Amino acid sequence: MLSFAARLLLTILVVAAFAQPLRSQERKLEPVDEGTRDLSWAHFKNRLLDAVMKRDRKFVLGILDRNVRIGVDGVRGVDEFRKQWHLDADDSPLWRDLPPALFLGAAYMKREDRARELCAPYLLARWPRNMDPHAYGAIISKDALVKAAPSLVSPTIATLSYDIVPVADWEVADQASDYPQKWTRIKLKSGEGYVPEEQIRSPIEQVACFVRTENGWRMTAFAPAGG
């Protein structure tokens, strides 16, 4: 017959054994911004954001590396960048897509065939190598409310902060057909839920990469997974 103390200890050990796998399944990707260590980067980023706000094509073209990457298919070059991003159009998607990447902060990356680059957002550089970047996304805000349905008035079923979560559908329309909010359907241990699409990001979404040269910072890529 086990004593009360022994039975209590055994209970604690069993609970801990079963609880450990649940904790190990929870992964987070805390925000970082390694660019803050370099004052020249902060100055350059502010100038770039100002140029994007003003739709200053001349400045943007002036900071492009001559072999700037546009996609994962190996397409490179300033002319291709200008064409694929429709840079001569007033409604170029570059003006919309680049600021969110820069605002999230940057982290350094080193690939075998490339120089060390500062890439924004930080997700790709810090992504866990044992997690499929196509199947997961990272919550990029603190206390993001997970809704039971794609609607702001739907009940909140969870609150997430910088969690890595499986994604079932990246873009779901709001239940109100005349409401512009888009949602991302994610998988939770208890089922599925919805978060506003601006509060979650894929690590292989558009990534802007830069290198510091003798002539200042140059953009080496703005492409899925950094090209």
Coordinates of C-alpha atoms in Angstrom, one line a residue:
M1 CA 0.0 0.0 0.0
L2 CA 1.5 3.3 -1.0
S3 CA 1.5 6.1 1.5
F4 CA -0.4 9.4 0.8
A5 CA 2.9 11.2 0.0
A6 CA 3.9 8.5 -2.4
R7 CA 0.5 8.5 -4.2
L8 CA 0.7 12.3 -4.4
L9 CA 4.2 12.2 -5.9
L10 CA 3.0 9.6 -8.4
T11 CA 0.0 11.7 -9.4
I12 CA 2.3 14.7 -10.0
L13 CA 4.7 12.7 -12.2
V14 CA 1.8 11.3 -14.3
V15 CA 0.3 14.7 -14.8
A16 CA 3.7 16.1 -15.8
A17 CA 4.3 13.3 -18.2
F18 CA 1.0 13.9 -20.0
A19 CA 1.3 17.7 -19.9
Q20 CA 4.8 17.9 -21.4
P21 CA 3.8 16.9 -25.0
L22 CA 1.0 19.5 -24.9
R23 CA 3.5 22.2 -24.0
S24 CA 6.0 21.1 -26.5
Q25 CA 3.4 21.5 -29.3
E26 CA 3.1 25.2 -28.5
R27 CA 5.6 27.3 -30.6
K28 CA 6.0 31.0 -30.6
L29 CA 7.9 33.4 -32.9
E30 CA 8.6 36.5 -30.9
P31 CA 9.2 39.7 -32.9
V32 CA 12.7 40.9 -33.4
D33 CA 14.4 43.8 -35.2
E34 CA 18.1 43.3 -35.6
G35 CA 18.3 46.4 -37.8
T36 CA 18.1 48.6 -34.8
R37 CA 21.7 47.8 -34.0
D38 CA 22.7 49.9 -37.1
L39 CA 21.9 53.5 -37.2
S40 CA 22.5 53.7 -40.9
W41 CA 19.7 51.1 -41.4
A42 CA 17.2 53.1 -39.4
H43 CA 18.0 56.2 -41.5
F44 CA 17.7 54.2 -44.7
K45 CA 14.5 52.5 -43.8
N46 CA 12.9 55.8 -42.9
R47 CA 13.9 57.3 -46.2
L48 CA 12.6 54.2 -48.0
L49 CA 9.3 54.3 -46.2
D50 CA 9.0 58.1 -47.0
A51 CA 9.7 57.3 -50.7
V52 CA 7.1 54.6 -50.8
M53 CA 4.5 56.9 -49.2
K54 CA 5.3 59.6 -51.8
R55 CA 5.5 56.9 -54.6
D56 CA 9.0 58.1 -55.4
R57 CA 9.9 55.7 -58.2
K58 CA 13.3 57.3 -58.7
F59 CA 14.4 56.7 -55.1
V60 CA 13.2 53.1 -55.2
L61 CA 14.9 52.3 -58.5
G62 CA 18.1 54.0 -57.2
I63 CA 18.4 51.6 -54.2
L64 CA 17.9 48.4 -56.1
D65 CA 20.8 45.9 -56.5
R66 CA 21.4 45.3 -60.2
N67 CA 20.6 41.6 -59.6
V68 CA 17.6 42.2 -57.4
R69 CA 15.5 39.1 -57.0
I70 CA 11.8 39.2 -57.9
G71 CA 10.7 35.5 -57.5
V72 CA 11.8 32.0 -56.6
D73 CA 12.1 31.2 -60.3
G74 CA 15.5 32.9 -60.7
V75 CA 14.2 36.0 -62.4
R76 CA 16.4 39.0 -61.5
G77 CA 17.3 42.5 -62.5
V78 CA 16.1 46.1 -62.2
D79 CA 14.1 46.0 -65.5
E80 CA 12.3 42.8 -64.4
F81 CA 11.6 44.3 -60.9
R82 CA 10.1 47.4 -62.5
K83 CA 7.9 45.3 -64.9
Q84 CA 6.7 42.7 -62.4
W85 CA 5.9 45.2 -59.7
H86 CA 4.2 47.5 -62.3
L87 CA 6.3 50.3 -60.8
D88 CA 5.3 52.8 -63.5
A89 CA 1.6 52.6 -62.4
D90 CA 0.2 54.8 -59.7
D91 CA -1.4 51.8 -58.1
S92 CA 1.7 49.6 -58.1
P93 CA 1.2 46.9 -55.5
L94 CA 4.7 47.8 -54.2
W95 CA 3.3 50.9 -52.5
R96 CA 0.9 48.6 -50.6
D97 CA 3.0 45.5 -49.9
L98 CA 6.4 46.9 -48.9
P99 CA 5.5 49.0 -45.8
P100 CA 4.0 46.1 -43.8
A101 CA 7.1 44.0 -44.4
L102 CA 9.4 46.8 -43.2
F103 CA 7.2 47.8 -40.2
L104 CA 7.5 44.3 -38.7
G105 CA 11.2 44.4 -38.1
A106 CA 14.1 42.6 -39.8
A107 CA 16.6 39.8 -39.0
Y108 CA 19.8 38.7 -40.7
M109 CA 19.9 35.7 -43.0
K110 CA 22.9 33.9 -44.5
R111 CA 22.3 31.4 -47.4
E112 CA 25.0 29.3 -48.8
D113 CA 25.2 31.1 -52.2
R114 CA 24.5 34.7 -51.0
A115 CA 26.0 37.4 -48.9
R116 CA 24.6 38.0 -45.4
E117 CA 21.3 39.9 -45.8
L118 CA 19.0 41.9 -43.6
C119 CA 15.5 40.6 -44.4
A120 CA 12.1 42.1 -43.4
P121 CA 10.0 40.9 -42.0
Y122 CA 11.9 38.8 -39.5
L123 CA 9.8 35.6 -39.9
L124 CA 11.7 33.9 -42.6
A125 CA 15.1 34.3 -40.9
R126 CA 13.8 33.1 -37.5
W127 CA 11.4 30.4 -38.8
P128 CA 11.9 27.0 -37.0
R129 CA 13.5 24.6 -39.5
N130 CA 11.4 21.7 -38.4
M131 CA 8.1 23.4 -39.3
D132 CA 6.6 23.5 -42.8
P133 CA 6.5 27.1 -43.8
H134 CA 3.7 26.3 -46.3
A135 CA 1.4 24.8 -43.7
Y136 CA 1.8 27.3 -40.8
G137 CA 1.6 31.0 -40.1
A138 CA 2.7 33.2 -37.3
I139 CA 0.5 35.6 -35.3
I140 CA 2.3 38.9 -35.6
S141 CA 0.5 40.8 -32.8
K142 CA -0.1 40.5 -29.1
D143 CA -3.4 39.3 -27.8
A144 CA -5.0 38.6 -31.2
L145 CA -8.6 37.5 -30.7
V146 CA -9.5 34.2 -32.3
K147 CA -13.2 34.2 -33.4
A148 CA -15.5 31.3 -33.7
A149 CA -16.6 32.6 -37.1
P150 CA -15.3 35.1 -39.6
S151 CA -17.0 38.1 -38.0
L152 CA -16.1 40.7 -35.4
V153 CA -19.3 40.0 -33.5
S154 CA -18.6 36.3 -33.3
P155 CA -17.6 34.9 -29.9
T156 CA -13.9 35.0 -29.0
I157 CA -12.7 31.4 -28.4
A158 CA -8.9 32.1 -27.8
T159 CA -6.3 34.8 -27.5
L160 CA -2.9 34.3 -29.2
S161 CA 0.3 36.3 -29.0
Y162 CA 3.1 35.5 -31.5
D163 CA 2.0 31.9 -31.8
I164 CA 2.8 29.7 -34.8
V165 CA -0.4 28.0 -35.9
P166 CA -1.5 25.6 -38.7
V167 CA -3.4 27.4 -41.4
A168 CA -6.5 25.9 -43.1
D169 CA -7.4 28.8 -45.3
W170 CA -5.5 32.1 -45.7
E171 CA -8.3 34.2 -47.0
V172 CA -11.9 33.9 -45.9
A173 CA -14.6 36.6 -46.5
D174 CA -16.4 38.2 -43.6
Q175 CA -19.9 36.8 -42.9
A176 CA -21.2 40.3 -43.8
S177 CA -21.0 40.4 -47.6
D178 CA -20.6 44.2 -47.6
Y179 CA -17.8 44.2 -45.0
P180 CA -14.2 44.4 -46.3
Q181 CA -12.5 42.5 -43.5
K182 CA -10.7 39.3 -44.6
W183 CA -10.0 36.4 -42.2
T184 CA -7.6 33.5 -41.9
R185 CA -8.9 30.2 -40.7
I186 CA -6.5 28.5 -38.3
K187 CA -6.4 25.2 -36.5
L188 CA -6.4 25.1 -32.7
K189 CA -6.2 22.1 -30.4
S190 CA -9.9 22.6 -29.6
G191 CA -11.0 23.0 -33.3
E192 CA -10.8 25.9 -35.7
G193 CA -11.0 29.6 -35.5
Y194 CA -10.5 32.9 -37.4
V195 CA -8.1 35.8 -37.0
P196 CA -8.0 39.0 -39.1
E197 CA -5.6 38.4 -42.0
E198 CA -3.5 41.4 -41.0
Q199 CA -2.7 39.7 -37.7
I200 CA -1.1 36.6 -39.2
R201 CA 1.6 36.2 -41.8
S202 CA 3.3 33.4 -43.7
P203 CA 7.1 33.2 -43.5
I204 CA 7.2 32.8 -47.3
E205 CA 5.0 35.9 -48.0
Q206 CA 6.8 38.8 -49.7
V207 CA 10.2 39.3 -48.0
A208 CA 12.4 42.4 -48.6
C209 CA 16.2 41.8 -48.3
F210 CA 19.0 44.3 -48.1
V211 CA 22.8 44.4 -47.9
R212 CA 25.0 47.3 -46.8
T213 CA 27.6 48.3 -49.3
E214 CA 30.2 51.1 -49.6
N215 CA 27.6 53.1 -51.4
G216 CA 24.8 52.6 -48.8
W217 CA 22.0 50.0 -48.4
R218 CA 20.8 48.2 -51.5
M219 CA 17.6 46.1 -51.9
T220 CA 18.6 42.6 -53.1
A221 CA 15.1 41.1 -53.1
F222 CA 11.4 41.7 -52.7
A223 CA 9.9 38.3 -53.4
P224 CA 8.2 35.3 -51.8
A225 CA 10.6 33.8 -49.4
G226 CA 13.1 36.5 -50.4
G227 CA 13.5 34.9 -53.8

